[in-house]
């Protein structure tokens, strides 16, 4: 046989093998993967649909656990909790507070703030300080408080004041209870 005839036979065998292999593969995949994503058998589900279904299940479970608590009773519980939080000084609202030179902002337990303008110093009546959650450090009394850092007052009676020699007031974003006191 000539080389060209051998090459033609070889190509025919390879071509036939590819065709048979693709037919067998398509048939096997068709049998095992009969569910198409997004079809009726496998629908695409949105987050809002899942949220609605979970909320309905949670509401039903709460009703079962609480002896059939209805929406009115649940709303009354939330209103009572909100009133208690407002009385205790807790707030989820952020306030822009100006701290004049010669005064200090003294926070209650759990108050959070961010110094936005001016140079602030930490104030604490004891050896402990305030928590700089941005850097993960404790800022003790008399040390500078960096601007744009998230600060937490773990206990009340601690605060910030303008650095000595500063002429402009501090601008602080505050979430929680606080008071402005005159420095002594």
mmCIF file of C-alpha atoms in Angstrom:
data_model
loop_
_atom_site.group_PDB
_atom_site.id
_atom_site.type_symbol
_atom_site.label_atom_id
_atom_site.label_comp_id
_atom_site.label_asym_id
_atom_site.label_seq_id
_atom_site.Cartn_x
_atom_site.Cartn_y
_atom_site.Cartn_z
ATOM 1 C CA UNK A 1 0.000 0.000 0.000
ATOM 2 C CA UNK A 2 1.070 3.465 -0.734
ATOM 3 C CA UNK A 3 1.712 6.035 1.933
ATOM 4 C CA UNK A 4 -1.244 8.188 0.850
ATOM 5 C CA UNK A 5 -3.633 5.224 1.083
ATOM 6 C CA UNK A 6 -2.330 4.356 4.548
ATOM 7 C CA UNK A 7 -2.792 7.970 5.616
ATOM 8 C CA UNK A 8 -6.387 8.031 4.275
ATOM 9 C CA UNK A 9 -7.265 4.798 6.132
ATOM 10 C CA UNK A 10 -5.675 6.103 9.322
ATOM 11 C CA UNK A 11 -7.582 9.438 9.113
ATOM 12 C CA UNK A 12 -10.854 7.575 8.425
ATOM 13 C CA UNK A 13 -10.364 5.366 11.484
ATOM 14 C CA UNK A 14 -9.541 8.374 13.714
ATOM 15 C CA UNK A 15 -12.531 10.342 12.329
ATOM 16 C CA UNK A 16 -14.915 7.416 12.869
ATOM 17 C CA UNK A 17 -13.577 6.993 16.417
ATOM 18 C CA UNK A 18 -14.197 10.656 17.211
ATOM 19 C CA UNK A 19 -17.753 10.493 15.865
ATOM 20 C CA UNK A 20 -18.576 7.314 17.804
ATOM 21 C CA UNK A 21 -17.020 8.726 20.980
ATOM 22 C CA UNK A 22 -19.014 11.988 20.752
ATOM 23 C CA UNK A 23 -22.286 10.109 20.140
ATOM 24 C CA UNK A 24 -21.701 7.822 23.120
ATOM 25 C CA UNK A 25 -20.670 10.756 25.345
ATOM 26 C CA UNK A 26 -23.741 12.835 24.393
ATOM 27 C CA UNK A 27 -26.046 9.911 25.049
ATOM 28 C CA UNK A 28 -24.485 9.230 28.482
ATOM 29 C CA UNK A 29 -24.572 12.923 29.443
ATOM 30 C CA UNK A 30 -28.146 13.232 28.275
ATOM 31 C CA UNK A 31 -29.219 10.384 30.534
ATOM 32 C CA UNK A 32 -27.363 11.549 33.654
ATOM 33 C CA UNK A 33 -27.876 15.325 33.249
ATOM 34 C CA UNK A 34 -31.530 15.558 32.354
ATOM 35 C CA UNK A 35 -32.046 18.581 34.642
ATOM 36 C CA UNK A 36 -31.231 21.932 33.049
ATOM 37 C CA UNK A 37 -30.401 24.787 35.435
ATOM 38 C CA UNK A 38 -33.214 27.351 35.423
ATOM 39 C CA UNK A 39 -35.796 24.843 34.209
ATOM 40 C CA UNK A 40 -38.941 23.807 36.087
ATOM 41 C CA UNK A 41 -37.043 20.839 37.555
ATOM 42 C CA UNK A 42 -34.165 23.070 38.776
ATOM 43 C CA UNK A 43 -35.407 26.679 39.177
ATOM 44 C CA UNK A 44 -33.161 29.659 39.778
ATOM 45 C CA UNK A 45 -34.016 31.131 43.179
ATOM 46 C CA UNK A 46 -33.508 34.775 44.174
ATOM 47 C CA UNK A 47 -32.313 36.077 47.536
ATOM 48 C CA UNK A 48 -35.586 37.926 48.140
ATOM 49 C CA UNK A 49 -37.533 34.676 47.680
ATOM 50 C CA UNK A 50 -35.295 32.879 50.184
ATOM 51 C CA UNK A 51 -35.589 35.807 52.658
ATOM 52 C CA UNK A 52 -39.384 35.717 52.404
ATOM 53 C CA UNK A 53 -39.508 31.963 52.950
ATOM 54 C CA UNK A 54 -37.111 32.081 55.908
ATOM 55 C CA UNK A 55 -39.073 34.949 57.496
ATOM 56 C CA UNK A 56 -42.284 32.954 57.182
ATOM 57 C CA UNK A 57 -40.652 29.905 58.797
ATOM 58 C CA UNK A 58 -39.173 31.980 61.633
ATOM 59 C CA UNK A 59 -42.527 33.648 62.257
ATOM 60 C CA UNK A 60 -44.263 30.269 62.344
ATOM 61 C CA UNK A 61 -41.623 28.852 64.690
ATOM 62 C CA UNK A 62 -41.899 31.858 67.025
ATOM 63 C CA UNK A 63 -45.658 31.470 67.091
ATOM 64 C CA UNK A 64 -45.264 27.801 68.026
ATOM 65 C CA UNK A 65 -42.687 28.532 70.741
ATOM 66 C CA UNK A 66 -44.526 31.503 72.229
ATOM 67 C CA UNK A 67 -47.928 29.916 72.437
ATOM 68 C CA UNK A 68 -49.319 31.519 69.302
ATOM 69 C CA UNK A 69 -47.836 35.026 69.697
ATOM 70 C CA UNK A 70 -49.325 37.253 67.027
ATOM 71 C CA UNK A 71 -47.878 40.302 65.274
ATOM 72 C CA UNK A 72 -49.492 42.717 67.736
ATOM 73 C CA UNK A 73 -47.828 41.094 70.760
ATOM 74 C CA UNK A 74 -44.498 40.923 68.949
ATOM 75 C CA UNK A 75 -44.741 44.623 68.015
ATOM 76 C CA UNK A 76 -45.503 45.503 71.642
ATOM 77 C CA UNK A 77 -42.367 43.619 72.728
ATOM 78 C CA UNK A 78 -40.240 45.507 70.208
ATOM 79 C CA UNK A 79 -41.747 48.866 71.257
ATOM 80 C CA UNK A 80 -41.050 48.120 74.931
ATOM 81 C CA UNK A 81 -37.456 47.167 74.101
ATOM 82 C CA UNK A 82 -36.974 50.345 72.043
ATOM 83 C CA UNK A 83 -38.358 52.489 74.896
ATOM 84 C CA UNK A 84 -36.041 50.770 77.391
ATOM 85 C CA UNK A 85 -33.034 51.392 75.131
ATOM 86 C CA UNK A 86 -33.919 55.075 74.758
ATOM 87 C CA UNK A 87 -34.313 55.454 78.541
ATOM 88 C CA UNK A 88 -30.964 53.840 79.233
ATOM 89 C CA UNK A 89 -29.260 56.206 76.812
ATOM 90 C CA UNK A 90 -28.589 53.604 74.138
ATOM 91 C CA UNK A 91 -28.884 54.946 70.629
ATOM 92 C CA UNK A 92 -28.282 53.638 67.153
ATOM 93 C CA UNK A 93 -28.241 57.174 65.765
ATOM 94 C CA UNK A 94 -24.918 58.865 64.992
ATOM 95 C CA UNK A 95 -24.638 62.495 66.128
ATOM 96 C CA UNK A 96 -22.136 65.119 65.029
ATOM 97 C CA UNK A 97 -20.874 66.695 68.270
ATOM 98 C CA UNK A 98 -18.707 69.803 68.603
ATOM 99 C CA UNK A 99 -16.478 69.780 71.676
ATOM 100 C CA UNK A 100 -15.348 73.351 72.455
ATOM 101 C CA UNK A 101 -11.803 74.062 73.630
ATOM 102 C CA UNK A 102 -11.679 73.813 77.427
ATOM 103 C CA UNK A 103 -14.391 71.146 77.597
ATOM 104 C CA UNK A 104 -14.369 67.384 77.219
ATOM 105 C CA UNK A 105 -16.718 64.795 75.833
ATOM 106 C CA UNK A 106 -17.343 62.133 78.501
ATOM 107 C CA UNK A 107 -19.020 58.946 77.355
ATOM 108 C CA UNK A 108 -21.328 56.431 79.019
ATOM 109 C CA UNK A 109 -20.733 52.664 78.877
ATOM 110 C CA UNK A 110 -20.511 51.273 75.339
ATOM 111 C CA UNK A 111 -20.502 54.611 73.505
ATOM 112 C CA UNK A 112 -18.638 54.699 70.186
ATOM 113 C CA UNK A 113 -17.106 57.631 68.381
ATOM 114 C CA UNK A 114 -14.820 58.822 65.609
ATOM 115 C CA UNK A 115 -12.804 62.054 65.857
ATOM 116 C CA UNK A 116 -13.302 63.790 62.511
ATOM 117 C CA UNK A 117 -11.638 67.206 62.952
ATOM 118 C CA UNK A 118 -9.184 68.654 65.439
ATOM 119 C CA UNK A 119 -6.513 67.044 67.591
ATOM 120 C CA UNK A 120 -7.955 65.012 70.457
ATOM 121 C CA UNK A 121 -6.435 63.562 73.610
ATOM 122 C CA UNK A 122 -7.830 60.676 75.662
ATOM 123 C CA UNK A 123 -9.319 61.415 79.052
ATOM 124 C CA UNK A 124 -9.636 58.777 81.769
ATOM 125 C CA UNK A 125 -9.942 59.182 85.524
ATOM 126 C CA UNK A 126 -8.260 55.804 86.126
ATOM 127 C CA UNK A 127 -5.273 53.890 84.737
ATOM 128 C CA UNK A 128 -7.327 52.260 81.994
ATOM 129 C CA UNK A 129 -8.031 53.986 78.724
ATOM 130 C CA UNK A 130 -10.289 53.854 75.705
ATOM 131 C CA UNK A 131 -10.258 51.205 72.998
ATOM 132 C CA UNK A 132 -9.008 52.145 69.525
ATOM 133 C CA UNK A 133 -10.673 49.374 67.537
ATOM 134 C CA UNK A 134 -9.039 50.477 64.273
ATOM 135 C CA UNK A 135 -5.494 49.821 65.537
ATOM 136 C CA UNK A 136 -6.461 47.349 68.257
ATOM 137 C CA UNK A 137 -4.779 49.311 71.042
ATOM 138 C CA UNK A 138 -5.741 50.895 74.366
ATOM 139 C CA UNK A 139 -5.273 54.672 74.459
ATOM 140 C CA UNK A 140 -4.463 55.802 77.991
ATOM 141 C CA UNK A 141 -5.076 59.175 79.637
ATOM 142 C CA UNK A 142 -3.306 62.097 77.957
ATOM 143 C CA UNK A 143 -2.331 60.202 74.796
ATOM 144 C CA UNK A 144 -3.394 61.463 71.330
ATOM 145 C CA UNK A 145 -6.520 59.973 69.749
ATOM 146 C CA UNK A 146 -6.060 59.525 65.973
ATOM 147 C CA UNK A 147 -8.599 61.041 63.602
ATOM 148 C CA UNK A 148 -10.888 58.699 61.646
ATOM 149 C CA UNK A 149 -10.342 55.777 64.058
ATOM 150 C CA UNK A 150 -13.246 53.804 65.504
ATOM 151 C CA UNK A 151 -13.091 54.316 69.286
ATOM 152 C CA UNK A 152 -15.093 52.421 71.926
ATOM 153 C CA UNK A 153 -15.665 53.427 75.545
ATOM 154 C CA UNK A 154 -15.902 50.111 77.413
ATOM 155 C CA UNK A 155 -16.801 51.964 80.634
ATOM 156 C CA UNK A 156 -18.319 55.348 81.233
ATOM 157 C CA UNK A 157 -16.453 58.299 82.705
ATOM 158 C CA UNK A 158 -13.815 58.331 79.981
ATOM 159 C CA UNK A 159 -13.672 60.648 77.018
ATOM 160 C CA UNK A 160 -11.738 63.027 74.793
ATOM 161 C CA UNK A 161 -10.630 66.616 74.990
ATOM 162 C CA UNK A 162 -8.813 69.010 72.657
ATOM 163 C CA UNK A 163 -5.013 68.851 72.824
ATOM 164 C CA UNK A 164 -3.297 71.592 74.808
ATOM 165 C CA UNK A 165 -2.700 74.697 72.706
ATOM 166 C CA UNK A 166 -5.344 73.861 70.126
ATOM 167 C CA UNK A 167 -7.589 76.804 69.246
ATOM 168 C CA UNK A 168 -10.313 75.044 67.240
ATOM 169 C CA UNK A 169 -13.069 72.819 68.624
ATOM 170 C CA UNK A 170 -13.155 69.065 68.039
ATOM 171 C CA UNK A 171 -15.717 67.538 65.722
ATOM 172 C CA UNK A 172 -16.672 64.016 66.813
ATOM 173 C CA UNK A 173 -19.192 61.511 65.441
ATOM 174 C CA UNK A 174 -20.860 59.864 68.452
ATOM 175 C CA UNK A 175 -23.166 56.855 68.781
ATOM 176 C CA UNK A 176 -24.444 56.397 72.311
ATOM 177 C CA UNK A 177 -24.868 58.434 75.472
ATOM 178 C CA UNK A 178 -22.414 61.181 76.436
ATOM 179 C CA UNK A 179 -22.124 64.535 78.159
ATOM 180 C CA UNK A 180 -19.982 67.624 77.646
ATOM 181 C CA UNK A 181 -18.107 68.633 80.824
ATOM 182 C CA UNK A 182 -15.966 71.636 81.700
ATOM 183 C CA UNK A 183 -12.317 70.686 82.268
ATOM 184 C CA UNK A 184 -10.930 71.414 85.698
#
